[in-house]
Tab-separated table of C-alpha atoms and ligand atoms in Angstrom:
chain	number	residue	atom	x	y	z
M	633	MET	CA	-42.080	20.585	38.326
M	634	ASN	CA	-41.634	21.578	34.981
M	635	ILE	CA	-38.049	21.695	33.960
M	636	ILE	CA	-36.073	22.066	30.510
M	637	LEU	CA	-33.123	20.031	29.936
M	638	PHE	CA	-30.723	22.146	27.607
M	639	GLY	CA	-27.802	21.250	25.742
M	640	ALA	CA	-26.192	21.106	22.069
M	641	PRO	CA	-27.260	17.927	20.536
M	642	GLY	CA	-25.616	14.483	21.734
M	643	ALA	CA	-25.215	16.429	25.166
M	644	GLY	CA	-27.503	13.874	26.796
M	645	LYS	CA	-30.349	14.851	27.374
M	646	GLY	CA	-32.507	11.960	26.439
M	647	THR	CA	-30.462	9.906	29.101
M	648	GLN	CA	-30.904	12.145	31.707
M	649	ALA	CA	-34.595	12.325	30.871
M	650	THR	CA	-34.762	8.758	30.988
M	651	ARG	CA	-33.205	8.428	34.299
M	652	LEU	CA	-35.685	11.052	35.610
M	653	VAL	CA	-38.357	9.360	34.532
M	654	ASP	CA	-37.514	5.982	36.031
M	655	GLN	CA	-36.406	7.399	39.427
M	656	ARG	CA	-39.125	10.163	39.741
M	657	GLY	CA	-41.774	9.175	37.782
M	658	MET	CA	-41.532	12.511	35.815
M	659	VAL	CA	-42.998	13.003	32.385
M	660	GLN	CA	-40.848	13.158	29.460
M	661	LEU	CA	-41.606	15.347	26.500
M	662	SER	CA	-39.012	15.017	23.533
M	663	THR	CA	-40.008	16.787	20.667
M	664	GLY	CA	-37.269	14.701	18.505
M	665	ASP	CA	-38.945	11.498	19.771
M	666	MET	CA	-42.422	12.953	18.882
M	667	LEU	CA	-41.001	13.657	15.245
M	668	ARG	CA	-39.420	10.303	14.930
M	669	ALA	CA	-42.753	8.480	15.992
M	670	ALA	CA	-44.634	10.525	13.181
M	671	VAL	CA	-41.764	9.668	10.951
M	672	SER	CA	-42.101	6.026	11.551
M	673	ALA	CA	-46.062	6.068	11.674
M	674	GLY	CA	-45.941	7.687	8.103
M	675	THR	CA	-48.431	10.618	8.964
M	676	ASP	CA	-47.918	13.854	6.609
M	677	LEU	CA	-46.506	15.450	9.262
M	678	GLY	CA	-43.497	12.857	9.499
M	679	VAL	CA	-43.229	12.678	5.574
M	680	ARG	CA	-42.679	16.673	5.863
M	681	ALA	CA	-40.628	16.365	8.730
M	682	LYS	CA	-38.181	13.675	7.783
M	683	ALA	CA	-36.232	15.734	5.254
M	684	ILE	CA	-36.001	18.442	7.211
M	685	MET	CA	-34.527	16.229	10.183
M	686	ASP	CA	-32.141	14.153	7.809
M	687	ARG	CA	-30.569	17.093	6.899
M	688	GLY	CA	-30.201	18.683	10.651
M	689	ASP	CA	-32.488	21.644	9.945
M	690	LEU	CA	-35.320	22.461	12.691
M	691	VAL	CA	-38.977	21.780	11.850
M	692	SER	CA	-41.280	24.997	11.921
M	693	ASP	CA	-41.778	26.512	15.388
M	694	ASP	CA	-45.849	26.174	14.472
M	695	ILE	CA	-45.604	22.118	14.167
M	696	ILE	CA	-43.278	22.232	17.330
M	697	LEU	CA	-45.621	24.318	19.376
M	698	GLY	CA	-48.808	22.665	18.023
M	699	MET	CA	-47.190	19.189	18.900
M	700	ILE	CA	-46.358	20.288	22.716
M	701	VAL	CA	-49.860	21.659	23.406
M	702	GLU	CA	-51.659	18.798	22.292
M	703	ARG	CA	-48.864	16.757	24.500
M	704	MET	CA	-49.224	19.071	27.494
M	705	ASP	CA	-52.996	18.599	27.525
M	706	SER	CA	-53.074	15.325	28.702
M	707	PRO	CA	-53.620	14.489	32.155
M	708	ASP	CA	-50.131	12.935	32.709
M	709	CYS	CA	-48.490	16.010	32.362
M	710	ALA	CA	-50.685	18.204	35.219
M	711	GLN	CA	-47.804	16.841	37.587
M	712	GLY	CA	-45.318	18.522	35.446
M	713	VAL	CA	-42.834	17.566	32.925
M	714	ILE	CA	-39.005	17.377	31.409
M	715	LEU	CA	-38.797	19.082	28.330
M	716	ASP	CA	-36.189	17.487	26.375
M	717	GLY	CA	-34.998	18.720	23.041
M	718	PHE	CA	-37.627	21.962	23.069
M	719	PRO	CA	-37.517	24.570	22.995
M	720	ARG	CA	-35.085	25.321	20.461
M	721	THR	CA	-35.660	28.752	19.590
M	722	VAL	CA	-36.166	32.045	21.008
M	723	ALA	CA	-40.138	31.671	19.630
M	724	GLN	CA	-40.344	28.709	20.965
M	725	ALA	CA	-39.231	29.822	24.167
M	726	ASN	CA	-41.969	32.432	24.118
M	727	GLY	CA	-44.652	30.141	22.700
M	728	LEU	CA	-43.969	28.211	25.546
M	729	ASP	CA	-43.686	30.802	28.303
M	730	GLU	CA	-47.196	31.765	26.786
M	731	MET	CA	-48.663	28.500	27.076
M	732	LEU	CA	-47.588	27.933	30.612
M	733	GLN	CA	-49.030	31.383	31.554
M	734	ALA	CA	-52.309	30.306	30.401
M	735	ARG	CA	-52.218	27.033	32.422
M	736	ASN	CA	-50.932	28.839	35.594
M	737	TRP	CA	-48.042	26.340	35.528
M	738	SER	CA	-44.289	27.656	36.576
M	739	LEU	CA	-40.952	26.772	35.156
M	740	ASP	CA	-38.655	25.547	37.701
M	741	HIS	CA	-35.584	25.049	36.165
M	742	VAL	CA	-33.476	25.235	32.939
M	743	ILE	CA	-30.604	22.751	33.217
M	744	GLU	CA	-27.848	23.206	30.340
M	745	ILE	CA	-25.644	19.948	30.149
M	746	GLN	CA	-22.239	21.328	29.114
M	747	VAL	CA	-20.353	19.246	26.518
M	748	ASP	CA	-16.918	19.946	24.972
M	749	GLU	CA	-18.336	19.630	21.139
M	750	ALA	CA	-15.293	17.629	19.769
M	751	ALA	CA	-16.096	14.637	22.143
M	752	LEU	CA	-19.887	14.830	20.443
M	753	PHE	CA	-18.613	13.550	17.093
M	754	ALA	CA	-16.971	10.357	19.212
M	755	ARG	CA	-20.473	10.036	21.273
M	756	ILE	CA	-22.782	9.983	18.038
M	757	GLU	CA	-20.446	7.507	16.586
M	758	ASN	CA	-20.983	5.085	19.862
M	759	ARG	CA	-24.595	6.083	19.792
M	760	ALA	CA	-24.726	3.833	16.451
M	761	ALA	CA	-22.477	1.213	17.136
M	762	GLU	CA	-24.239	0.868	20.602
M	763	THR	CA	-27.869	0.942	19.702
M	764	GLY	CA	-27.052	-0.966	16.516
M	765	GLN	CA	-29.578	1.379	14.707
M	766	VAL	CA	-28.241	4.558	12.898
M	767	ARG	CA	-30.453	7.409	13.004
M	768	GLU	CA	-29.888	9.506	9.417
M	769	ASP	CA	-28.831	12.248	11.380
M	770	ASP	CA	-26.411	10.519	13.189
M	771	ASN	CA	-23.375	11.300	11.151
M	772	ALA	CA	-20.364	13.747	11.316
M	773	GLU	CA	-21.555	15.878	8.677
M	774	THR	CA	-25.075	16.379	9.657
M	775	LEU	CA	-24.003	16.745	13.042
M	776	ARG	CA	-21.583	19.540	12.154
M	777	LYS	CA	-24.789	21.119	10.609
M	778	ARG	CA	-27.126	20.514	13.745
M	779	LEU	CA	-24.136	22.477	15.894
M	780	ASP	CA	-24.388	25.515	13.740
M	781	VAL	CA	-27.928	25.330	14.232
M	782	TYR	CA	-27.613	25.333	17.615
M	783	HIS	CA	-25.271	28.071	18.071
M	784	GLU	CA	-27.367	30.030	15.512
M	785	SER	CA	-30.963	29.248	16.772
M	786	THR	CA	-30.920	27.502	19.962
M	787	ALA	CA	-27.559	28.886	22.211
M	788	PRO	CA	-29.265	32.492	22.378
M	789	LEU	CA	-31.633	30.462	24.699
M	790	LEU	CA	-29.209	30.605	27.157
M	791	PRO	CA	-29.221	34.290	28.262
M	792	PHE	CA	-32.675	34.300	27.955
M	793	TYR	CA	-33.375	31.487	30.601
M	794	SER	CA	-30.394	33.237	32.582
M	795	ASP	CA	-32.029	36.691	32.648
M	796	LYS	CA	-35.077	34.602	34.325
M	797	GLY	CA	-32.913	33.507	36.782
M	798	LEU	CA	-33.787	29.849	35.826
M	799	LEU	CA	-30.391	28.885	34.336
M	800	ARG	CA	-28.341	26.074	35.922
M	801	ALA	CA	-25.258	24.615	34.459
M	802	VAL	CA	-23.881	20.419	34.656
M	803	ASP	CA	-20.863	19.271	33.489
M	804	GLY	CA	-21.980	16.752	30.554
M	805	MET	CA	-18.625	15.510	30.215
M	806	ALA	CA	-18.875	13.706	33.548
M	807	GLY	CA	-20.434	9.955	33.667
M	808	ILE	CA	-23.881	9.507	33.267
M	809	GLU	CA	-24.440	8.719	37.127
M	810	GLU	CA	-22.288	12.238	38.026
M	811	VAL	CA	-24.691	14.184	35.569
M	812	GLY	CA	-27.371	12.410	37.153
M	813	ARG	CA	-25.970	13.140	40.750
M	814	GLN	CA	-25.428	17.303	39.774
M	815	ILE	CA	-28.967	16.922	37.933
M	816	ASP	CA	-30.453	15.544	41.473
M	817	GLY	CA	-28.519	18.557	43.282
M	818	ILE	CA	-30.393	21.094	41.466
M	819	LEU	CA	-33.913	19.361	41.673
M	820	GLY	CA	-33.311	18.455	45.421
L	1341	LIG	P1	-31.018	15.512	19.781
L	1341	LIG	O1	-31.114	15.371	21.080
L	1341	LIG	O2	-29.775	14.676	19.596
L	1341	LIG	O3	-30.087	16.749	19.847
L	1341	LIG	P2	-33.329	15.344	19.083
L	1341	LIG	O4	-33.501	14.124	18.751
L	1341	LIG	O5	-33.980	16.191	19.963
L	1341	LIG	O6	-32.151	15.560	18.733
L	1341	LIG	O7	-33.983	15.861	17.583
L	1341	LIG	C1	-33.531	15.418	16.262
L	1341	LIG	C2	-34.102	16.461	15.050
L	1341	LIG	O8	-35.533	16.795	15.239
L	1341	LIG	C3	-33.702	18.170	15.066
L	1341	LIG	O9	-32.234	17.659	14.592
L	1341	LIG	C4	-34.769	18.704	14.644
L	1341	LIG	O10	-34.589	18.625	12.943
L	1341	LIG	C5	-35.685	17.937	14.870
L	1341	LIG	N1	-36.330	18.934	15.873
L	1341	LIG	C6	-36.509	18.301	17.463
L	1341	LIG	N2	-36.915	19.033	18.276
L	1341	LIG	C7	-37.359	19.734	17.179
L	1341	LIG	C8	-37.753	21.509	18.088
L	1341	LIG	N3	-37.864	22.001	18.916
L	1341	LIG	N4	-37.808	22.501	17.199
L	1341	LIG	C9	-37.136	21.895	15.849
L	1341	LIG	N5	-37.040	20.661	15.217
L	1341	LIG	C10	-36.940	19.974	16.215
């Protein structure tokens, strides 16, 4: 089973992906985590990506698609993956379609975690307080920018997947366990 967890920055995609990994042994592909790993490792890609991420912009579609193709072809992904933070643009979604078709894989569900944007600002502050680590893109100014980018470039994927009959929504304002139950209800 291949699924996309979809939602605005801070919607809880990573939290729910981790839950699915723990409970169902699914494999999570998070482009945000991959990019942060590249930044920590100080690779060329990491150096280029860091400035883009820190200002809340999107890393180029070519780089993202390249990262995903490479990862998807590792054996552990053959049983299916949770895509978290990808695709984020229509070009990425088309690239994903081609990738899946070429491998005869299907996309089973696109789960939108719906949230109230005002609440996201409080969450981002909590995330910094709870983890004791401040991600450089976790501040109100960058979040504003990331939300703008989300509306402009990523939200158009909602009609894209709804037209394909794949889109399902869960209430991301509910507690973590309840959101998890709603997702379980969709995945069966
Ligand atoms: P969040 O889950 O909080 O929305 P992520 O950790 O997924 O954030 O991503 C952090 C940053 O990494 C993004 O703001 C963007 O700069 C970059 N990034 C992650 N995934 C993608 C993607 N699919 N396309 C372009 N840029 C991406």
